[in-house]
CSV table of C-alpha atoms in Angstrom, one decimal:
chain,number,residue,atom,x,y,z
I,26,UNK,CA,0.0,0.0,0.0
I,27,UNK,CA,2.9,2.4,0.7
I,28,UNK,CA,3.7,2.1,-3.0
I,29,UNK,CA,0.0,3.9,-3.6
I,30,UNK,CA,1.4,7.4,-2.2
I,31,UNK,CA,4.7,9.4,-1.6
I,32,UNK,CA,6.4,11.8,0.2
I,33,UNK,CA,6.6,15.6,-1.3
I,34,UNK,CA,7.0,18.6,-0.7
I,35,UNK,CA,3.9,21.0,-0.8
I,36,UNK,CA,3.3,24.5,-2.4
I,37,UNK,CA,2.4,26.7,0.4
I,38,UNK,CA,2.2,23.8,3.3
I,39,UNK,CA,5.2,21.9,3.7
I,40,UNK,CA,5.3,18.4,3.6
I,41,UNK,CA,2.7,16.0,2.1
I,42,UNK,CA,1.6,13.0,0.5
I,43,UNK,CA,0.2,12.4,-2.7
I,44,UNK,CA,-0.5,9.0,-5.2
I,45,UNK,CA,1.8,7.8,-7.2
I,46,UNK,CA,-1.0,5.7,-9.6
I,47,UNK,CA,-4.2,6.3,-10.3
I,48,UNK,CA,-6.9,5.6,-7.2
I,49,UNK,CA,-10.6,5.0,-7.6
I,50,UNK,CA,-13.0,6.1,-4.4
I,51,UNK,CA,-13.6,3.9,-1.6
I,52,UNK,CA,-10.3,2.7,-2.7
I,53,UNK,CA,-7.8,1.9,0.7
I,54,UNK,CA,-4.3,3.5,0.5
I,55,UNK,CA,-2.6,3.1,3.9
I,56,UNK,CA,-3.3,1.3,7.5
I,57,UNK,CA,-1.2,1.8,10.4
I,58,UNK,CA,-1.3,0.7,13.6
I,59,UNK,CA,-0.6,4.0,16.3
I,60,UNK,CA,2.8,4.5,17.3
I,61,UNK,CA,1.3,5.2,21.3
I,62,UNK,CA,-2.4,5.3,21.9
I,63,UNK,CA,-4.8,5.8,25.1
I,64,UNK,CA,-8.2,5.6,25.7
I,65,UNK,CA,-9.9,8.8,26.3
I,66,UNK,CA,-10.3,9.5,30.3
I,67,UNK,CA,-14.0,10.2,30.2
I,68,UNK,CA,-14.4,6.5,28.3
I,69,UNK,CA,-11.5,4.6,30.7
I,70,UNK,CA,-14.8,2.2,32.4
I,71,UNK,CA,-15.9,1.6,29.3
I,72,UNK,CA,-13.6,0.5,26.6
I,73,UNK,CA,-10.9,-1.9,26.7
I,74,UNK,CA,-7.4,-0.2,26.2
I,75,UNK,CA,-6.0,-2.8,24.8
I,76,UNK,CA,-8.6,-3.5,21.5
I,77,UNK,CA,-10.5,-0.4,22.2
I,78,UNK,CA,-13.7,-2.3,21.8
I,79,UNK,CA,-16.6,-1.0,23.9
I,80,UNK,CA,-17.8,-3.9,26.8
I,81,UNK,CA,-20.6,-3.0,29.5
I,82,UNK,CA,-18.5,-5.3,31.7
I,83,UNK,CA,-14.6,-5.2,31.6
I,84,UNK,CA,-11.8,-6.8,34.2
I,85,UNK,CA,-9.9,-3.6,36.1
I,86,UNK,CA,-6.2,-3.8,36.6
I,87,UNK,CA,-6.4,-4.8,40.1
I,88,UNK,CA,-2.6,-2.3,40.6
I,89,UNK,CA,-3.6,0.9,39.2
I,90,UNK,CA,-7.4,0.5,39.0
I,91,UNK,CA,-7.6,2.5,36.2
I,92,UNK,CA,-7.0,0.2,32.9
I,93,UNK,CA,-9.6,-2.0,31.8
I,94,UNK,CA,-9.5,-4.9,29.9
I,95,UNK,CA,-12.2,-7.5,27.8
I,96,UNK,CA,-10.6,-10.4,29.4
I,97,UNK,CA,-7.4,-11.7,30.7
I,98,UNK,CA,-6.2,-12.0,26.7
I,99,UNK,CA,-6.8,-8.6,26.1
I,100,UNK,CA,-5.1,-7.7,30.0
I,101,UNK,CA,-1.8,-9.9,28.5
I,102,UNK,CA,-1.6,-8.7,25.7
I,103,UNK,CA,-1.4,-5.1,26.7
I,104,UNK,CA,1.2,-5.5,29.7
I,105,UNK,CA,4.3,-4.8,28.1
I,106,UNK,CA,2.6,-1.1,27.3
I,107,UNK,CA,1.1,-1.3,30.5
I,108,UNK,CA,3.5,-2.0,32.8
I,109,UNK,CA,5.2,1.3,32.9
I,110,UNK,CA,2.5,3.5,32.9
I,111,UNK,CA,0.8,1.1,35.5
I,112,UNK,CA,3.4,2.4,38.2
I,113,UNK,CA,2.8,6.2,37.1
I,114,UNK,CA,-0.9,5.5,37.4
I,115,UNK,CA,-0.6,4.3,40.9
I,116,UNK,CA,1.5,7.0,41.9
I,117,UNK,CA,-1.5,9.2,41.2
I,118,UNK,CA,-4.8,7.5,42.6
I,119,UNK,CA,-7.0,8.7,42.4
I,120,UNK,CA,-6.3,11.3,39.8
I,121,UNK,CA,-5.9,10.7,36.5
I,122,UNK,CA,-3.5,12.9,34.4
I,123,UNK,CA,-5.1,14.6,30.9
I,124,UNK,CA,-5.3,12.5,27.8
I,125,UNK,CA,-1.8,14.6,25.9
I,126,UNK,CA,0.2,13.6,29.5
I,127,UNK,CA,-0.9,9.9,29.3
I,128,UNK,CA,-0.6,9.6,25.5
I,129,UNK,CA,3.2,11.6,25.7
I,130,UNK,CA,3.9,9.3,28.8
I,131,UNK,CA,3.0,6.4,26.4
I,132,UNK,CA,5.3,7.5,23.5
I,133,UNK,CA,8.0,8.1,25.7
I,134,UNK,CA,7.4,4.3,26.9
I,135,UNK,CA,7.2,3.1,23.1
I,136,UNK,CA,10.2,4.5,21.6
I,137,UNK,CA,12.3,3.3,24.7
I,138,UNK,CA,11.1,-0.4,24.3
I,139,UNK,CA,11.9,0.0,20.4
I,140,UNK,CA,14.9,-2.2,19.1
I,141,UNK,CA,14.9,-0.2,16.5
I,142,UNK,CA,12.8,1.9,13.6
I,143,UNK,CA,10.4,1.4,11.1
I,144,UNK,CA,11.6,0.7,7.3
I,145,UNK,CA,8.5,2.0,6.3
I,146,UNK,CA,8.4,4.8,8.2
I,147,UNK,CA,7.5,8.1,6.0
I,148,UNK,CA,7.8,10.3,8.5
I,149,UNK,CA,9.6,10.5,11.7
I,150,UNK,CA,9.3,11.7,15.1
I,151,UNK,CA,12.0,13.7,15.0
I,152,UNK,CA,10.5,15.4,11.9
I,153,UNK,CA,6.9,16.4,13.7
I,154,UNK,CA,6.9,20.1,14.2
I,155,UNK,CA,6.0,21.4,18.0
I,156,UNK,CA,5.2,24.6,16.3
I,157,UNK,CA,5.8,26.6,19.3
I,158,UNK,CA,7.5,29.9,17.5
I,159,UNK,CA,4.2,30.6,16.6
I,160,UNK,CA,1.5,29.6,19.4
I,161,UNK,CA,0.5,32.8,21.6
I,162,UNK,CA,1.9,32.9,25.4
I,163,UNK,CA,-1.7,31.7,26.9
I,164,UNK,CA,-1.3,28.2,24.5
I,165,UNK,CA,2.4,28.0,25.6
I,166,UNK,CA,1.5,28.2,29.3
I,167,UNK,CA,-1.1,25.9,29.1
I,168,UNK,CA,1.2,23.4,27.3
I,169,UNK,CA,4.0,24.2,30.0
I,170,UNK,CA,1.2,23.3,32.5
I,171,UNK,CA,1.4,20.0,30.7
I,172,UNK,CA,4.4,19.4,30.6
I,173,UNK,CA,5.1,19.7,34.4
I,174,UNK,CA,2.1,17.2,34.7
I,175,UNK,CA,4.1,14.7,32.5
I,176,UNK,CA,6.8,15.6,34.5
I,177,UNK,CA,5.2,14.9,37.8
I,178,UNK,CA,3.2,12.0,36.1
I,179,UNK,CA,6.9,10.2,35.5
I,180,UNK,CA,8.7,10.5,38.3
I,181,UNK,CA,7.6,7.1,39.4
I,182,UNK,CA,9.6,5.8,37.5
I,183,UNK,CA,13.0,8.1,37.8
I,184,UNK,CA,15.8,8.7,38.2
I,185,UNK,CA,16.7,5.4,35.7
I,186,UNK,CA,14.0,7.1,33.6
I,187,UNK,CA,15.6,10.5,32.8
I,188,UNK,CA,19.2,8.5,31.4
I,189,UNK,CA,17.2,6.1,29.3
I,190,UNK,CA,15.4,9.3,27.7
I,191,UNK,CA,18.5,11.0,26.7
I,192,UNK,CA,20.0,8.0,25.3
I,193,UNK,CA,17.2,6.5,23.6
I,194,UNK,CA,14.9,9.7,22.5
I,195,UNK,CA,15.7,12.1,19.5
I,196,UNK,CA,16.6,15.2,20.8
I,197,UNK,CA,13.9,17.2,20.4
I,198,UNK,CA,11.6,15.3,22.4
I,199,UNK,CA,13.8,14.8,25.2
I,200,UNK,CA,12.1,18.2,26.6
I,201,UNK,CA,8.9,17.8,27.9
I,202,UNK,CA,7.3,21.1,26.5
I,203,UNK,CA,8.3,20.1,22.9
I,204,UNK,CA,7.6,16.8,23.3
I,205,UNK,CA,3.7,17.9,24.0
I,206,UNK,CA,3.5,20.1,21.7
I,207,UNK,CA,4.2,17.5,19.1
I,208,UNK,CA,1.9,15.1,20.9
I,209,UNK,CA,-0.9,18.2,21.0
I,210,UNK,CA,-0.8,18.9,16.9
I,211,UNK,CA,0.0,15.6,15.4
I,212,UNK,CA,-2.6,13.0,17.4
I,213,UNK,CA,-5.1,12.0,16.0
I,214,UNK,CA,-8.6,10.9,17.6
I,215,UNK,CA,-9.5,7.4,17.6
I,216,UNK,CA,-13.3,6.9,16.8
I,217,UNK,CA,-15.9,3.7,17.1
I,218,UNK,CA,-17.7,2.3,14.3
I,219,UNK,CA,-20.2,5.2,15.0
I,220,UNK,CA,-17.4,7.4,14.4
I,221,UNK,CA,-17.8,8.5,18.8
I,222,UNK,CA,-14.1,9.6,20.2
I,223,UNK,CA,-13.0,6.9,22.1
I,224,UNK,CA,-9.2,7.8,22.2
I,225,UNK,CA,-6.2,9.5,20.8
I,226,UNK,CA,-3.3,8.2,19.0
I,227,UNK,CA,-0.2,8.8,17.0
I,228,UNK,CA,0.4,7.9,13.5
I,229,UNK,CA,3.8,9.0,12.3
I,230,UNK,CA,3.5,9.0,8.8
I,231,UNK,CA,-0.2,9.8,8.6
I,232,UNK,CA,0.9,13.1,10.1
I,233,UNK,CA,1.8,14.1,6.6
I,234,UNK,CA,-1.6,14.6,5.5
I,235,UNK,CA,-2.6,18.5,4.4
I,236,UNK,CA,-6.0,19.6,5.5
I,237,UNK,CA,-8.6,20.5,3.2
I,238,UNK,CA,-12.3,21.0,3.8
I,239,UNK,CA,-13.6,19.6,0.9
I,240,UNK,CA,-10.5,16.6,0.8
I,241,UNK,CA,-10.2,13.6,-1.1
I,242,UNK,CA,-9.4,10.7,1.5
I,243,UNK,CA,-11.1,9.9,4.9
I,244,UNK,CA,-9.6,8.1,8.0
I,245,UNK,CA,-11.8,5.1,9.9
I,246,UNK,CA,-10.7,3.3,12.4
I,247,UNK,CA,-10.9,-0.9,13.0
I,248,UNK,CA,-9.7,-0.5,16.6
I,249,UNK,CA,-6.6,1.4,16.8
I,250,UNK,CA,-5.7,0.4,13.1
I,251,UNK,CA,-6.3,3.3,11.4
I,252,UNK,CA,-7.5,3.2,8.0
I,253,UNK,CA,-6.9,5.9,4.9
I,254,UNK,CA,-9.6,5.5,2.4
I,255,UNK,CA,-10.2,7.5,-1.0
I,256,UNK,CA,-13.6,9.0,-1.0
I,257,UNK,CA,-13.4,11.1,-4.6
I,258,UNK,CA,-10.9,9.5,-7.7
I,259,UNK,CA,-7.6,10.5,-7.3
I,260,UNK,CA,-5.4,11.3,-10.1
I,261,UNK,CA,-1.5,10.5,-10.2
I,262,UNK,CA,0.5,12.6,-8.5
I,263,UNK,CA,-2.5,14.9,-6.8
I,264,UNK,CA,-2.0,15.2,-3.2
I,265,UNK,CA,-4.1,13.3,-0.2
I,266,UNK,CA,-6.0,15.6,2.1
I,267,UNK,CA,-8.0,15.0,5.0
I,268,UNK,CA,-9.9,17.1,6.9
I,269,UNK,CA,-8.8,18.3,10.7
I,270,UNK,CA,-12.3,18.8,11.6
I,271,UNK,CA,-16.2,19.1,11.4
I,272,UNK,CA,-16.4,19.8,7.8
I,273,UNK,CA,-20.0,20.3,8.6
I,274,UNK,CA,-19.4,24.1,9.6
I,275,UNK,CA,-19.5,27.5,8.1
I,276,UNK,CA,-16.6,29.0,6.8
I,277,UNK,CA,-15.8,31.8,9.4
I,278,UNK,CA,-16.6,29.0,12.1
I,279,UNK,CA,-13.9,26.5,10.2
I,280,UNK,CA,-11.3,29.0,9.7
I,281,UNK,CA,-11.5,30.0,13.7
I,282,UNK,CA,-11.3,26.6,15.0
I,283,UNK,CA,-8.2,25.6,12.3
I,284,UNK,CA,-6.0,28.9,13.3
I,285,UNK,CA,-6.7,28.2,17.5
I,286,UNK,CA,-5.9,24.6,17.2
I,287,UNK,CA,-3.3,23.9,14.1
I,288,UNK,CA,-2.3,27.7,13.8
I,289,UNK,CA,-3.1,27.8,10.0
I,290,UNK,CA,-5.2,29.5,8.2
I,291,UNK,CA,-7.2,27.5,5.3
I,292,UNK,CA,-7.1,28.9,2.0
I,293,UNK,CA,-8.6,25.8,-0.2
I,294,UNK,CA,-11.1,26.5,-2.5
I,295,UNK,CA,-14.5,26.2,-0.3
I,296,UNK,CA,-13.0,28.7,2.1
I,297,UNK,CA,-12.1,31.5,-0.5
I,298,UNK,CA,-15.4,30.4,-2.5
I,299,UNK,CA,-17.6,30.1,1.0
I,300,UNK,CA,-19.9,27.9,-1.7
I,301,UNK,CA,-22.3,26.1,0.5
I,302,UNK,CA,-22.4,29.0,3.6
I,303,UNK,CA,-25.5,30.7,1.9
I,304,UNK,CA,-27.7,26.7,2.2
I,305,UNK,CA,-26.3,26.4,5.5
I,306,UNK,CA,-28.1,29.7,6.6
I,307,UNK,CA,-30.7,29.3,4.4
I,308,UNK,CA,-34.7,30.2,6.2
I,309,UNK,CA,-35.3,33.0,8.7
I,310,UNK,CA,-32.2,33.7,11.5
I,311,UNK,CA,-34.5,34.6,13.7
I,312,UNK,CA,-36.3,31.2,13.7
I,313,UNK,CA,-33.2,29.1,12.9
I,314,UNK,CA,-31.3,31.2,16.4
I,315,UNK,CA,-33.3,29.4,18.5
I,316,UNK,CA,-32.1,25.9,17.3
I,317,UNK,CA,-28.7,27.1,17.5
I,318,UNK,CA,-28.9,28.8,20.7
I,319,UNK,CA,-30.2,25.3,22.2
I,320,UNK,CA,-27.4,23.0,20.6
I,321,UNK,CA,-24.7,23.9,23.7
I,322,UNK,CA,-26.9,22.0,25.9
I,323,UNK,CA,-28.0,19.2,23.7
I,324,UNK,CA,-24.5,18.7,23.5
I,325,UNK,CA,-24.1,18.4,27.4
I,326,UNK,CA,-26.8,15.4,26.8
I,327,UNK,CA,-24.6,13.3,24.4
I,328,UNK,CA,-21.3,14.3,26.5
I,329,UNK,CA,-23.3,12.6,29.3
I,330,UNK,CA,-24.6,10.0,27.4
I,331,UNK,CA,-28.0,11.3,28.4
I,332,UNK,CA,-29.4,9.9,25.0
I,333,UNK,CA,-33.2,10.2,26.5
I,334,UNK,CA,-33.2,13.5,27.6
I,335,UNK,CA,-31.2,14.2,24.0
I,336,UNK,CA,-33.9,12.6,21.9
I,337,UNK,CA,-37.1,14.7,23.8
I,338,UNK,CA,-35.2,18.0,23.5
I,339,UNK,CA,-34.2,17.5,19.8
I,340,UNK,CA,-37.5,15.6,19.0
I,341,UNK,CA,-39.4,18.7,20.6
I,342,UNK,CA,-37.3,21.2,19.2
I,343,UNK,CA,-37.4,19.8,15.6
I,344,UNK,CA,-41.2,19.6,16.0
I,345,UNK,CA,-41.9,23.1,17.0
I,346,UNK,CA,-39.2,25.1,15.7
I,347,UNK,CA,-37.9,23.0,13.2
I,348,UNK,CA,-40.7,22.9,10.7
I,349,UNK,CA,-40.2,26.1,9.9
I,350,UNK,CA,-36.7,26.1,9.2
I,351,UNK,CA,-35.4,24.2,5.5
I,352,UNK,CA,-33.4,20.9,6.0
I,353,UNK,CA,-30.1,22.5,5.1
I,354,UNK,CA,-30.2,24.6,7.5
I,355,UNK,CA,-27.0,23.2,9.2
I,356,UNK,CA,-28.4,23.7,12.8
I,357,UNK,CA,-31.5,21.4,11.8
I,358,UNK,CA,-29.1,19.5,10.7
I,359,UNK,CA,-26.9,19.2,13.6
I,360,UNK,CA,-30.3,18.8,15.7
I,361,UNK,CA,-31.5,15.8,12.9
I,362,UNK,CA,-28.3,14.1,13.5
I,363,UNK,CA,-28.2,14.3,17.0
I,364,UNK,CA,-31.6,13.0,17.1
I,365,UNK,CA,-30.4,9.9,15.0
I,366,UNK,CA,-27.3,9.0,17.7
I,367,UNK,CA,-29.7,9.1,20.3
I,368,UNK,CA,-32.4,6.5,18.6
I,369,UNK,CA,-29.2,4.2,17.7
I,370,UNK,CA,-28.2,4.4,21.5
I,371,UNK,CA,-31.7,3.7,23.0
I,372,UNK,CA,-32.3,0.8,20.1
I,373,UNK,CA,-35.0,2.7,18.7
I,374,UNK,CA,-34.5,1.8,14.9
I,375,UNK,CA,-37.7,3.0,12.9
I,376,UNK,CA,-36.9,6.2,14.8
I,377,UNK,CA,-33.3,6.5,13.7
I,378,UNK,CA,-34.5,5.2,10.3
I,379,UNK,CA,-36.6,8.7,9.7
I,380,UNK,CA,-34.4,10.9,11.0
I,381,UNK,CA,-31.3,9.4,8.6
I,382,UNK,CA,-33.8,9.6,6.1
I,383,UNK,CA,-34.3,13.2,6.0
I,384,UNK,CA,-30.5,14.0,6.4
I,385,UNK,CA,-29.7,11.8,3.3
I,386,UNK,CA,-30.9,14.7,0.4
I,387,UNK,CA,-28.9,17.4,2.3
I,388,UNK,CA,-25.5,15.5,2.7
I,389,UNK,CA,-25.8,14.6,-0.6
């Protein structure tokens, strides 16, 4: 599959990756497994961080009480990752350090049990840019806050720790602040089958990827193996993009959340054209206000996993407000969707059914 794309060098964003043949849509270019993973913290009862499946029942590691495991396989299997962080977990009880600490913890743990590299490896740690020159002082305290929690976080297992580091890590992660800052922009989220967060990982040479907000290739997930898939035909030599975030946003809204997080700002075509941000206003604002103005709570709901008091807001709202606002009004749509999860989470099928039903004309 690595023969499907290449390393180049960008106009006007760096590195890259684009095909070297021909690719059809749906087509799969590249699977990886994650260099260091972690299940999210708010998820740690419920999915196993070993296969990352979801379990209503999973075995607890009866030392740090914090890992959880399908069976005694999956509890195996995932000691020699374990192990380490096991001790720094215990150290902590009953705290539990921020997702960038236990995922940077987890690389640090990873490259020092490594004999030695990846052939195959496109892009290397060493490579990933911290992009620190050009975060503001509030993002670099908050990072420096992080990086004295990883700090603190591995002192369990000093002083041996701090020599293996030096000898074993490329230099610039051997500092804590740029070794989260690297973590912070080059993870990627691991999502379910319902495409949920359920972790984060790191995938070296997937880190090459250019954003766009229309882009030609899609990442799923089987577990941790993350999977790059063709969603339009791809033409030799054309670069692979992904998309960094919720496509499904206006173009002010897109543009904000790319500059704060991966300090860029988008210039592809759907930005400078902002083609679709006249349907995704489209009815009256001040009908369509009060369906946006109710989605920060109906987002509480699904944080919470309160997927009955989600579907009678949504199903009210939609109802009442909502039939006076067009389909592609992107908050109806948000609300439509929301409504969906919810019906797929309570079982309710015929439900989920209509409201996937009415989303289908306005996706595509």
């Amino acid at each position: 599959m690595a023969q499907m794309l290449e390393r180049f060098v960008s106009p006007g964003k760096g590195n890259g990756l684009r095909a070297t043949v021909g690719i059809r849509r749906g087509q799969l270019l590249y699977s990886a497994e994650p260099l260091a993973c972690c299940v999210s913290n708010r998820l740690t009862k419920d999915v196993c961080h070993r296969c990352f499946s979801r379990r209503e029942t999973l075995m607890r590691c009866s030392q740090c009480k914090t890992a959880r495991y399908c069976n005694t396989t999956c509890q195996k299997q995932a000691w020699s990752a374990h192990k380490r962080e096991c001790k720094c977990l215990q150290s902590l009880i009953p705290r539990i350090p921020t997702d960038s600490v236990r995922l940077a913890a987890r690389l640090i743990f990873a490259l020092l049990s490594q004999s030695t590299g990846s052939s195959e490896e496109l892009y290397t740690l060493e490579e990933h840019e911290s992009h620190l020159s050009l975060m503001s002082e509030k993002r670099k305290q908050g990072l420096s806050q992080l990086a004295s929690m990883l700090e603190l976080y591995l002192q369990q297992e000093a002083p041996g720790l701090a020599q293996e580091v030096t000898s074993a890590l490329p230099p610039s992660c051997q500092e804590p602040l740029s070794l989260i800052a690297k973590v912070t922009c080059n993870c990627f989220t691991i999502c379910d089958g319902e495409l949920q967060e359920i972790g984060v990982g790191l995938y070296p040479s997937l880190s090459l990827l250019n954003h766009e907000c229309r882009p030609n290739c899609v990442m799923v997930f089987e577990g941790t193996n993350l999977q790059l898939r063709a969603v339009q035909d791809i033409k030799p030599k054309e670069e692979l993009t992904i998309s960094y975030i919720e496509t499904l946003s206006l173009t002010e809204d897109r543009q904000r959340q790319l500059e704060e997080q991966y300090l860029f700002t988008c210039r592809c075509q759907r930005c400078n054209s902002k083609d679709t941000d006249g349907l995704m206003l489209s009815g009256e604002e001040t009908t369509w206000r009060l369906l946006k103005d109710a989605l920060p709570k109906l987002e509480e709901h699904k944080a919470e996993f309160n997927w009955e008091a989600l579907l009678k807001s949504c199903s009210h709202l939609l109802s009442t407000v909502g039939v006076d606002v067009p389909d592609e009004n992107l908050y109806k749509l948000r609300m439509t969707d929301m409504a969906l999860d919810a019906c797929v989470h309570l079982g309710r099928w015929e439900e989920a059914l209509g409201y996937g039903e009415k989303t289908l004309p306005v996706y595509r």
